[in-house]
Tab-separated table of C-alpha atoms and ligand atoms in Angstrom:
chain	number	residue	atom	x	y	z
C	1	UNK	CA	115.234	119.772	102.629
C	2	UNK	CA	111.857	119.131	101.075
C	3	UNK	CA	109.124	121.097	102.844
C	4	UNK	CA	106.632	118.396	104.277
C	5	UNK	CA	102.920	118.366	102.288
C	6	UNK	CA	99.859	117.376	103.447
C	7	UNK	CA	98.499	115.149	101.000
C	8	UNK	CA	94.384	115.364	100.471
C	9	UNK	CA	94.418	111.958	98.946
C	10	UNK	CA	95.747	110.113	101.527
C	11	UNK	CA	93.882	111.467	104.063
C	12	UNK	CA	90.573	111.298	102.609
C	13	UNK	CA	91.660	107.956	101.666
C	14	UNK	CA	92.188	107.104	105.189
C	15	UNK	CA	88.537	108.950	105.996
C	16	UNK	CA	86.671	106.753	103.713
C	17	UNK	CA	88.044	103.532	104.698
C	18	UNK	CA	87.944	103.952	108.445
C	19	UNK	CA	84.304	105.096	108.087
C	20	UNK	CA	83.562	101.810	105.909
C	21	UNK	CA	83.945	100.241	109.464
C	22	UNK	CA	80.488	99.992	111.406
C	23	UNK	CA	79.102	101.661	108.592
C	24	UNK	CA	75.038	101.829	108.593
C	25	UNK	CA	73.017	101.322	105.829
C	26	UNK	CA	71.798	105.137	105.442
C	27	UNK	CA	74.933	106.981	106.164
C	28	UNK	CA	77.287	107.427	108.910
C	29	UNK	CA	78.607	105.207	111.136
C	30	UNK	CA	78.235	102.937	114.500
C	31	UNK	CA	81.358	101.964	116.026
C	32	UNK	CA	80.518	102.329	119.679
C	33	UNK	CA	83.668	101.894	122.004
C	34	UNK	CA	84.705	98.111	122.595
C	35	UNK	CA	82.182	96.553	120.226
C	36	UNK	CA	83.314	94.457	117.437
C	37	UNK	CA	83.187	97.344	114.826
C	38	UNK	CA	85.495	99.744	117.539
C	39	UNK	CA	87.985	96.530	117.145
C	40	UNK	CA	87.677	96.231	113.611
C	41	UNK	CA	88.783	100.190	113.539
C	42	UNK	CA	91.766	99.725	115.573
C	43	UNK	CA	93.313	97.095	114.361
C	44	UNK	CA	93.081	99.281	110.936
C	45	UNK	CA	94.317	101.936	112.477
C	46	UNK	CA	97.593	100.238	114.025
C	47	UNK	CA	98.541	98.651	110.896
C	48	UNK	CA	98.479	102.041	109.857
C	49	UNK	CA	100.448	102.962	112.217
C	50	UNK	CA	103.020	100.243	111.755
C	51	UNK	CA	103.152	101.135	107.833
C	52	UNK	CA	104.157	104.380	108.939
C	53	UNK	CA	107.032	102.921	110.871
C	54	UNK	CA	105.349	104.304	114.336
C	55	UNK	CA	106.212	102.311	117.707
C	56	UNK	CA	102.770	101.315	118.789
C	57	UNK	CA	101.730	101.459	122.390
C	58	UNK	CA	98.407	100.300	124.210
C	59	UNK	CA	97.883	100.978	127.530
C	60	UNK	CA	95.669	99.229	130.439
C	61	UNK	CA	92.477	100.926	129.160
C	62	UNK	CA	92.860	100.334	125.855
C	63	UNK	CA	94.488	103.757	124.450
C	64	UNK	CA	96.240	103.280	121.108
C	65	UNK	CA	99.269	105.295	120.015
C	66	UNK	CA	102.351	105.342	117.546
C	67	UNK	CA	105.097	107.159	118.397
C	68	UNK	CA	107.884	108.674	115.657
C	69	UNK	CA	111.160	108.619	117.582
C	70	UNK	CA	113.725	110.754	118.065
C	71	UNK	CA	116.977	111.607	118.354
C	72	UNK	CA	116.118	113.173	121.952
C	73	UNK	CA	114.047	110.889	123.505
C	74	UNK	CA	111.816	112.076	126.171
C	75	UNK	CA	108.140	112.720	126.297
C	76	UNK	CA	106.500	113.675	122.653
C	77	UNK	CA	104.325	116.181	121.195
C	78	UNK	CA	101.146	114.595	120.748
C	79	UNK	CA	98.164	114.751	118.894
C	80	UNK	CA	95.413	112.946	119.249
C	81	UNK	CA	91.516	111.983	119.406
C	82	UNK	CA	89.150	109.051	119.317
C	83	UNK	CA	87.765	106.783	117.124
C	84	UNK	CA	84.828	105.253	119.013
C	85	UNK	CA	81.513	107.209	117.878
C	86	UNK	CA	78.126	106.903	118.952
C	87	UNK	CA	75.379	104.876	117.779
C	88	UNK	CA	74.443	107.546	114.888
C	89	UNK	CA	78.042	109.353	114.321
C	90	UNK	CA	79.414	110.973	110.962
C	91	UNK	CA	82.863	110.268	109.366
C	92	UNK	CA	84.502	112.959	110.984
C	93	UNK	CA	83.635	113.098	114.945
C	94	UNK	CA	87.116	112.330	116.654
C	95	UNK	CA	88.436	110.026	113.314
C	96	UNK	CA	89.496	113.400	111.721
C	97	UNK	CA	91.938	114.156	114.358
C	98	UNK	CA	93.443	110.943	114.537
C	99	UNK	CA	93.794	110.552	110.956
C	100	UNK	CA	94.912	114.064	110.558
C	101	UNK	CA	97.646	112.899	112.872
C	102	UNK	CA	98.527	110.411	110.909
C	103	UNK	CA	98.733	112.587	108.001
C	104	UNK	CA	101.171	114.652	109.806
C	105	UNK	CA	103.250	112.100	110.068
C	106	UNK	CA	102.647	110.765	106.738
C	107	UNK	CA	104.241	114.144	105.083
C	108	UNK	CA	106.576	114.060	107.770
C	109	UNK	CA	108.040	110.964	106.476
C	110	UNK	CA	107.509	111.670	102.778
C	111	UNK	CA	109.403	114.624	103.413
C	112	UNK	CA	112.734	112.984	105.514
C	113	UNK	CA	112.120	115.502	107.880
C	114	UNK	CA	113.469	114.004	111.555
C	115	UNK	CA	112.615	116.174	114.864
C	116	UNK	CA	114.318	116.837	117.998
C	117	UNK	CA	111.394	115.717	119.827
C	118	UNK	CA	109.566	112.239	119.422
C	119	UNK	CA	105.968	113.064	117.437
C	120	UNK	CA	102.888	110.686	118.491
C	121	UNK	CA	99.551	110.283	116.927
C	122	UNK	CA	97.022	108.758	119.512
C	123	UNK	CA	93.307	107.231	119.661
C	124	UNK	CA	91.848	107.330	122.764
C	125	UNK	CA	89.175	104.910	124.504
C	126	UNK	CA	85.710	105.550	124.469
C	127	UNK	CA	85.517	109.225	124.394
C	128	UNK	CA	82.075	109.517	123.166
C	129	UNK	CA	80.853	107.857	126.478
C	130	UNK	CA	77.195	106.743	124.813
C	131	UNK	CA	78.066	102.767	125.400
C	132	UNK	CA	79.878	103.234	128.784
C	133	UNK	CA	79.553	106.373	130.484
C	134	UNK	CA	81.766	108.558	131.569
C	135	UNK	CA	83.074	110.013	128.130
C	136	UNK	CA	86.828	110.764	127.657
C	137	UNK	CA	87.255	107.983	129.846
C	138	UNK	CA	90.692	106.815	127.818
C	139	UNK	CA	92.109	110.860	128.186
C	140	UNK	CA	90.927	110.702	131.657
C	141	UNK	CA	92.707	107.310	133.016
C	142	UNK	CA	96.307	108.259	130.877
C	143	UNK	CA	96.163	111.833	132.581
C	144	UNK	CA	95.635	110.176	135.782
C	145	UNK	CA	91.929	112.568	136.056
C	146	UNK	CA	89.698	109.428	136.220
C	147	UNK	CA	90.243	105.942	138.030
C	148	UNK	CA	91.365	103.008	136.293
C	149	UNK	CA	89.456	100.297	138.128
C	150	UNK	CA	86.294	102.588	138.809
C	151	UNK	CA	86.994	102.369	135.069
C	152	UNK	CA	86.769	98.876	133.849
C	153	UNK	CA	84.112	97.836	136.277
C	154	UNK	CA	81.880	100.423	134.587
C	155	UNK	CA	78.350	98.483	133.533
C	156	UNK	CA	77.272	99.291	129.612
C	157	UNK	CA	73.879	101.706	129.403
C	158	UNK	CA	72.927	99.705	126.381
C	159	UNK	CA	72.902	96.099	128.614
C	160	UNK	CA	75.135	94.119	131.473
C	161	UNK	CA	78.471	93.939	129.707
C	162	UNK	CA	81.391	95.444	131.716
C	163	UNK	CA	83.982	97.687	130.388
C	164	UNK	CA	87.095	95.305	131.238
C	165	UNK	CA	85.583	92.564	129.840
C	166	UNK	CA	85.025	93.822	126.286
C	167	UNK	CA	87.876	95.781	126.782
C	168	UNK	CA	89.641	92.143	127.191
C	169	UNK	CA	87.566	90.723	124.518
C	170	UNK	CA	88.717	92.794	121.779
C	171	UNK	CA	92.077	92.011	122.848
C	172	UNK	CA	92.979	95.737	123.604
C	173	UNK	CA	93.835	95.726	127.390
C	174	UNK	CA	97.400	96.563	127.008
C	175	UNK	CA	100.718	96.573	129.014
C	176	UNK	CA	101.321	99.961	129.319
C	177	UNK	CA	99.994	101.501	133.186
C	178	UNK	CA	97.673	104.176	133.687
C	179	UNK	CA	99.036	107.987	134.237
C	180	UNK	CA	102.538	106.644	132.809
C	181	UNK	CA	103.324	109.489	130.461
C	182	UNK	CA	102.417	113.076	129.782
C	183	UNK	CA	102.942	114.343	126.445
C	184	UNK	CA	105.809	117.743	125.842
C	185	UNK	CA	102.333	119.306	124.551
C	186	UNK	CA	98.866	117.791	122.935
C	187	UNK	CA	97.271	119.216	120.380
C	188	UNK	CA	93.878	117.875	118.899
C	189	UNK	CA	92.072	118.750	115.563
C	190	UNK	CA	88.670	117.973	115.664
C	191	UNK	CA	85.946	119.121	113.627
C	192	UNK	CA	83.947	122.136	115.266
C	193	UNK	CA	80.284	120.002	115.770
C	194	UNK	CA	78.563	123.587	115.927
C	195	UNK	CA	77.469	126.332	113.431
C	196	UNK	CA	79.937	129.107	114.250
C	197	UNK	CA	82.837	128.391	111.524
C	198	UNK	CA	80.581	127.893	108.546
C	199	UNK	CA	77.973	130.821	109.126
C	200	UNK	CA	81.433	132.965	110.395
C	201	UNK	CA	82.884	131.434	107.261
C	202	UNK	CA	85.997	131.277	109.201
C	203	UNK	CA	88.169	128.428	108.275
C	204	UNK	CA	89.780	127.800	111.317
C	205	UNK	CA	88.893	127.841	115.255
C	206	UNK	CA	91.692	128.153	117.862
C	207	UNK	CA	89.671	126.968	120.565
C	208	UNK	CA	90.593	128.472	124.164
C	209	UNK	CA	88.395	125.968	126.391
C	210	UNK	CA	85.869	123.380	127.199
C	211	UNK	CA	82.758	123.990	128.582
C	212	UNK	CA	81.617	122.521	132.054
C	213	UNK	CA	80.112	118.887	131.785
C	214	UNK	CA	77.728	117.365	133.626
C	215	UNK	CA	75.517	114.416	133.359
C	216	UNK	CA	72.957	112.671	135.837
C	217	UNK	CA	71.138	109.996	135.615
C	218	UNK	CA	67.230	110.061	137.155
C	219	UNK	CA	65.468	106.941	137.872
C	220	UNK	CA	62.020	107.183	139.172
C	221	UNK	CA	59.926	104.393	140.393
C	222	UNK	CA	55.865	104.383	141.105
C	223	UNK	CA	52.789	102.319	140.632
C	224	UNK	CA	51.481	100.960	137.486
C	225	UNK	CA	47.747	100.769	137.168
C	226	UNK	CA	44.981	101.113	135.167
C	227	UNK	CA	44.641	104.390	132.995
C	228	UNK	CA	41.149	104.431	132.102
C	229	UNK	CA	39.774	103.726	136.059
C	230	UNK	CA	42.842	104.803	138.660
C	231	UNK	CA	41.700	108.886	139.319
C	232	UNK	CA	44.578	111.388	138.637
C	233	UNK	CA	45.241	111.653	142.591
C	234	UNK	CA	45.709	108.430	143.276
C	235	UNK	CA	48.414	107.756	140.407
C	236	UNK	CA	52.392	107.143	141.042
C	237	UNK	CA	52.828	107.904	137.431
C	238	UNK	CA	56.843	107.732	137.017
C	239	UNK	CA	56.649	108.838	133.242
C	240	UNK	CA	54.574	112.193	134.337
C	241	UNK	CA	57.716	112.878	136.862
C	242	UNK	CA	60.345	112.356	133.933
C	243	UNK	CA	58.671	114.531	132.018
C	244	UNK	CA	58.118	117.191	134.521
C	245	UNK	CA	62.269	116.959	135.158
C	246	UNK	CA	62.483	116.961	131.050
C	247	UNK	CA	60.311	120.139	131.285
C	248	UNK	CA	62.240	121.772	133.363
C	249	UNK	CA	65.876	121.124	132.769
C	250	UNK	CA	64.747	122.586	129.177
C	251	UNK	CA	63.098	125.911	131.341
C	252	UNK	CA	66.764	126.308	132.941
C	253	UNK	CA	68.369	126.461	130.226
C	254	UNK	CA	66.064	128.941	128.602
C	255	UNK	CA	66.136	131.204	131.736
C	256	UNK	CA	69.813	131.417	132.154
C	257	UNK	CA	70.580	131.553	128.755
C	258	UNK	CA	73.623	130.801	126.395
C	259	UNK	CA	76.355	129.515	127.277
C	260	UNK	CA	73.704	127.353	129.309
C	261	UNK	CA	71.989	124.312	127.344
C	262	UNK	CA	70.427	121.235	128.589
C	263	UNK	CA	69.751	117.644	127.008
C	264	UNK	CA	67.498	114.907	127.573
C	265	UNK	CA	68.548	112.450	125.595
C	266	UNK	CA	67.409	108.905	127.304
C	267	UNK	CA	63.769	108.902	128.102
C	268	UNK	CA	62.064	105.431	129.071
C	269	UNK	CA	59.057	104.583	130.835
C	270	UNK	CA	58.213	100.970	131.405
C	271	UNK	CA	56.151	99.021	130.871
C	272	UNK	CA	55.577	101.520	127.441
C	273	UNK	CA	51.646	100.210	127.241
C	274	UNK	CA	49.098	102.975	125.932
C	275	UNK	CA	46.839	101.720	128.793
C	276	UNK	CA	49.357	101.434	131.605
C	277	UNK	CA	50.194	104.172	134.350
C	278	UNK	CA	53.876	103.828	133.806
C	279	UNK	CA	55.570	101.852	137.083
C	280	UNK	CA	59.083	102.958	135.898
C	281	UNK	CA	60.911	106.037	133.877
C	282	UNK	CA	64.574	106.620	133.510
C	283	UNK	CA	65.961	109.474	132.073
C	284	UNK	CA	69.497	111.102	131.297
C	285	UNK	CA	70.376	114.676	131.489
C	286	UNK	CA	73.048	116.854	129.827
C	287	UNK	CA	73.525	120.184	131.601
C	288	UNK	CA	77.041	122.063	129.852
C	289	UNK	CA	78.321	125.911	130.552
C	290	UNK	CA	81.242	127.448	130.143
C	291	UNK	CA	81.075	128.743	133.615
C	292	UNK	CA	81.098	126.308	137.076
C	293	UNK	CA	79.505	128.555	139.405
C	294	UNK	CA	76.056	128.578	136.787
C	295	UNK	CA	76.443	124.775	136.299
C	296	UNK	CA	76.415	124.078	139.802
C	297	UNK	CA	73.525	126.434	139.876
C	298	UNK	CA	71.147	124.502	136.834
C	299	UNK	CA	72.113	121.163	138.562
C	300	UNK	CA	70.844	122.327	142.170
C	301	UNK	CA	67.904	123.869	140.722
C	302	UNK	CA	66.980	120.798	138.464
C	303	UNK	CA	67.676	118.245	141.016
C	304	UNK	CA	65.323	119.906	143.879
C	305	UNK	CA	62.379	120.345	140.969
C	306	UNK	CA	63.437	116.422	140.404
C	307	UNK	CA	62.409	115.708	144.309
C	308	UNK	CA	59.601	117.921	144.591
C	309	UNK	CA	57.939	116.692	141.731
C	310	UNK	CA	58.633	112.887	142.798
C	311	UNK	CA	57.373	113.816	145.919
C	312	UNK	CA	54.442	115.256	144.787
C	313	UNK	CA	53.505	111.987	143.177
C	314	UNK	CA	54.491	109.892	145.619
C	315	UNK	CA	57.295	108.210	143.918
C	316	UNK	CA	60.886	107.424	144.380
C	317	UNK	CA	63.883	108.958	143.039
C	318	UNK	CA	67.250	107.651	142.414
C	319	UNK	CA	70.109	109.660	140.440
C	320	UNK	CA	73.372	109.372	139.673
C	321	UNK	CA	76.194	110.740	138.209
C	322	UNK	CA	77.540	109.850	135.087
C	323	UNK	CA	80.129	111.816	134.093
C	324	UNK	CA	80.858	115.826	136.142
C	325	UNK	CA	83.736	117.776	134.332
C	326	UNK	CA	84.569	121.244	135.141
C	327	UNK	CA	85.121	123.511	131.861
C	328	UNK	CA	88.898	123.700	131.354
C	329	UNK	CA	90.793	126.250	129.776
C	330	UNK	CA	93.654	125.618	127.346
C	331	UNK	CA	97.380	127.172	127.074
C	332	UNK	CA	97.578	130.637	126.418
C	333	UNK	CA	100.674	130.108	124.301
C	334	UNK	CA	99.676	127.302	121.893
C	335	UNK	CA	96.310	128.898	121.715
C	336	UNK	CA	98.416	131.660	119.758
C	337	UNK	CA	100.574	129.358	118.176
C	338	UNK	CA	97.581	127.747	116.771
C	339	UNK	CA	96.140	131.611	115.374
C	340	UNK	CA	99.633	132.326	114.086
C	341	UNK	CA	100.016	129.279	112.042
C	342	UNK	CA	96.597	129.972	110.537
C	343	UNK	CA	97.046	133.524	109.807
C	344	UNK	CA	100.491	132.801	108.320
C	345	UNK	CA	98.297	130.401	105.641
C	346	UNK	CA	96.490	133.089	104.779
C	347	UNK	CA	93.663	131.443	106.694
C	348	UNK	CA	90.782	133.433	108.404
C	349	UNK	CA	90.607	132.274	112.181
C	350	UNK	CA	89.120	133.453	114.963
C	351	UNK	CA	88.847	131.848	119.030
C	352	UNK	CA	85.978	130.294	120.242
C	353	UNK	CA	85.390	127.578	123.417
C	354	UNK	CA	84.440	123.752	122.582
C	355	UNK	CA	80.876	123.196	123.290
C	356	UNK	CA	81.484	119.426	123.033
C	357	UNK	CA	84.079	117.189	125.420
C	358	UNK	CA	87.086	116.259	123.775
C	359	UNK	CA	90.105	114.229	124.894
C	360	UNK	CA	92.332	117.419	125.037
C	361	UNK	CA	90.276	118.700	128.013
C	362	UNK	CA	92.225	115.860	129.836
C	363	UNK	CA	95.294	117.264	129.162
C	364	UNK	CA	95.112	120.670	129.796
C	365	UNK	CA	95.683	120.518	133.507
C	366	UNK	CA	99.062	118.514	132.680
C	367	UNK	CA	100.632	119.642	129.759
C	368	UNK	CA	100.448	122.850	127.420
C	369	UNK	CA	96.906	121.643	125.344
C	370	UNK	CA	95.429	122.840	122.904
C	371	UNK	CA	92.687	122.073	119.442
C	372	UNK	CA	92.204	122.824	116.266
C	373	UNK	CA	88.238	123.411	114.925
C	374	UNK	CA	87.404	122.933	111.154
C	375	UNK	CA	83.991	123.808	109.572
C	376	UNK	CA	81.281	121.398	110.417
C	377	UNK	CA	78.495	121.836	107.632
C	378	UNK	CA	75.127	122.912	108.777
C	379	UNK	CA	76.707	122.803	111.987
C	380	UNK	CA	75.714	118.728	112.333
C	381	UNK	CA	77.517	116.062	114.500
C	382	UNK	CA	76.478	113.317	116.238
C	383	UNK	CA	74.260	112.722	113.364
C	384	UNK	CA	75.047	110.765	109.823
C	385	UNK	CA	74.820	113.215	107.756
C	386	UNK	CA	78.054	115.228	109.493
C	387	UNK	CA	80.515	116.765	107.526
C	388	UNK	CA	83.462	118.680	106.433
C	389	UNK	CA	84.701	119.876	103.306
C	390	UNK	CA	87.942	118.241	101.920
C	391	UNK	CA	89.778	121.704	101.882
C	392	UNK	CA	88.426	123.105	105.388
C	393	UNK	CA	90.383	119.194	106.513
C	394	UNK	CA	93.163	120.130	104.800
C	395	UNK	CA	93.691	123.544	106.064
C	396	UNK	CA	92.778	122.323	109.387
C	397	UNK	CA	95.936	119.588	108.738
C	398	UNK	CA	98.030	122.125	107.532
C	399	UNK	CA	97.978	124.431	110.938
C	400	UNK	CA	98.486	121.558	113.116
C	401	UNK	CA	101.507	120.244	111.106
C	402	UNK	CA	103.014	123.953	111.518
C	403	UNK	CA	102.525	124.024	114.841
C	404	UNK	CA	103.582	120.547	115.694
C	405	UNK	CA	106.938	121.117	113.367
C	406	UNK	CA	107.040	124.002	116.017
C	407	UNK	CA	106.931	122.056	118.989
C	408	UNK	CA	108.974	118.681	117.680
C	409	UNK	CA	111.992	121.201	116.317
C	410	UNK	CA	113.432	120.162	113.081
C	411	UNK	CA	116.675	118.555	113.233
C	412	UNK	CA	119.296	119.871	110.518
R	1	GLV	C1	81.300	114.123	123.356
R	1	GLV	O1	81.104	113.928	122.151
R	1	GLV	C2	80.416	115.019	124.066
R	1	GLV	O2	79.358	114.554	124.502
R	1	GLV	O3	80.704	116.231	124.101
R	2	MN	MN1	84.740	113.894	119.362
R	3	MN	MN1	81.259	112.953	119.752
């Protein structure tokens, strides 16, 4: 029997031509989930699958994936990831591990290799959760952690459309129900989005976890008036209370430390006049550690230096969650499954917890879960200029399609 090959043209052939969809002028690409661009991916992306002679399912939410049968039957090893980015994404954020899982199967085929277990390569809906918040809302609804109807009545940050409707509209609301299958296993390359690999120079990351997510919303209302005649005491200046909550979500991470780090990254005032007190200000923040007990800590602290300063200035505060994950850790086993398959390669490898969300975090609870890092250079992602060496892909392709040949048994 041939041994199956992962094949560097094909899947940077697949790389390129996925990111030519939503692709902005400068680099980098803009396919925000259920937009005409995120359509124009998927439908790429199941005639894909169909070439590879996958059995294509799409559930109520809009989660894509192509399943290699078996002899067996039953629930498959999976691999998966998204293909939604946000608004200034690379090539490689989520698409790698979908097309990486393609690849899989790809030399899988090439090589006539059949498996006791059913293989599946899935995308899932809006991870990224920039358009529609929360993110890994697809992972979340098909592992029954997030509700299906909360869901599609979700309102876009970006204007009024509603999640089922586009959904609808791209003609991706599928037949198959929520929580309706959970994978053997799931395993999920994805690029690493931080520095560590690349100033390591480690090729490969068997990541062990995902760090605690949480992200509020703060809407603050005053008084908009004149700047050059209202005195400072007499303002309800919504912008100065963002920016005192900017401030000091910034301070808490600094005090506590790493794992600890904080993001503002919505900050409007209205009505945005150089001469105007500003009446409104809305801002989003990211707090993320690796342990609950400090997260719960940063949000308390943040959200009573929220009231105190909108207090203070006699304005009103409104907030509201947007997405609250707890940091999960993955499978013990196929955490070393994923080291042994590397150091077998001769690759250098070493463990290390996700800083970003990914869809696998979704599994874990369910099913044995696990990811595969590869080098991200300069340690840049949601930015255009991300990327990742050909060869760092390949070897990143290579473990998973050990590990997966693992799970799926090979059938003599
Ligand atoms: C998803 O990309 C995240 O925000 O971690
Ligand atoms: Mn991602
Ligand atoms: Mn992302």
């Amino acid at each position: 029997m041939t041994r199956p090959e992962i094949s560097a043209n094909r899947l940077m052939a697949r790389i390129k031509r996925l990111g030519e969809v939503g692709a902005l002028s400068g680099g980098g690409v803009c396919r925000l989930a259920l937009t005409d661009e995120d359509k124009q991916g998927r439908d790429l992306l199941v005639s894909w699958m169909q070439e590879l002679g996958l059995k294509v399912s799409i559930d109520v939410i809009g989660n894509i994936w192509g399943t290699r049968e078996a002899e067996q039957g039953g629930p498959p090893i999976m691999m998966g990831s998204h293909i939604d980015t946000v608004a200034t994404g690379g090539l490689y954020d989520g698409a790698a591990g979908v097309l990486v899982g393609l690849e899989v199967i790809d030399a899988l085929n090439a090589a006539g290799i059949k498996t006791v277990r059913p293989v599946a390569v899935a995308a899932f809906t809006n991870e990224e959760g920039a358009r529609f918040a929360p993110d890994m809302m697809g992972s979340g609804v098909h592992q029954g952690a997030l509700d299906l109807d909360m869901m599609l009545a979700t309102v876009a940050t970006d204007g009024d459309a509603v999640f089922g409707e586009e959904l609808n509209r791209i003609g991706y609301a599928g037949p198959v129900p929520a929580a309706s299958m959970t994978p053997a296993a799931y395993l999920e390359l994805h690029v690493e989005q931080g520095p560590v690999l690349e100033q390591e120079r480690i090729q490969i990351g068997a990541v062990t976890g995902v760090q605690g997510i949480s992200w509020t919303e703060y809407v603050i209302e005053g008084q908009s008036n004149h700047a050059g005649t209202t005195p400072m005491s007499m303002r309800h200046d919504a912008g100065a209370v963002a920016a005192e909550i900017a401030v000091e979500a910034r301070r808490i991470a600094v005090d506590f430390g790493p794992p600890q780090v904080s993001t503002v990254g919505v900050f409007e005032v209205s009505p945005g006049l150089v001469n105007v007190v500003p009446q409104f200000a809305r801002i989003t923040v990211d707090l993320r550690n690796t342990d609950d007990t400090l997260l719960i800590k940063a949000e308390q602290q943040l959200m009573a230096r929220a009231k105190a300063a909108a207090d203070a200035e006699g304005c009103t505060l409104k907030t509201r969650s947007l997405a609250r994950f707890a940091p999960v850790a993955f499978d013990e086993t196929l955490v070393a499954k994923v080291e042994a398959a590397a150091a077998a390669r001769q690759l250098s490898v070493r463990r290390m917890p996700s800083g970003a969300g990914h869809d696998a975090q979704m599994f874990a609870p369910n099913c044995p879960s696990a990811m595969v890092f590869v080098p991200s250079e300069a340690g840049l992602s949601h930015n255009i200029n991300e990327h990742t060496e050909e060869a760092d892909l390949v070897a990143g392709a290579n473990v998973l399609l050990d590990v997966i040949l693992d799970l799926a048994g090979e059938s003599k």
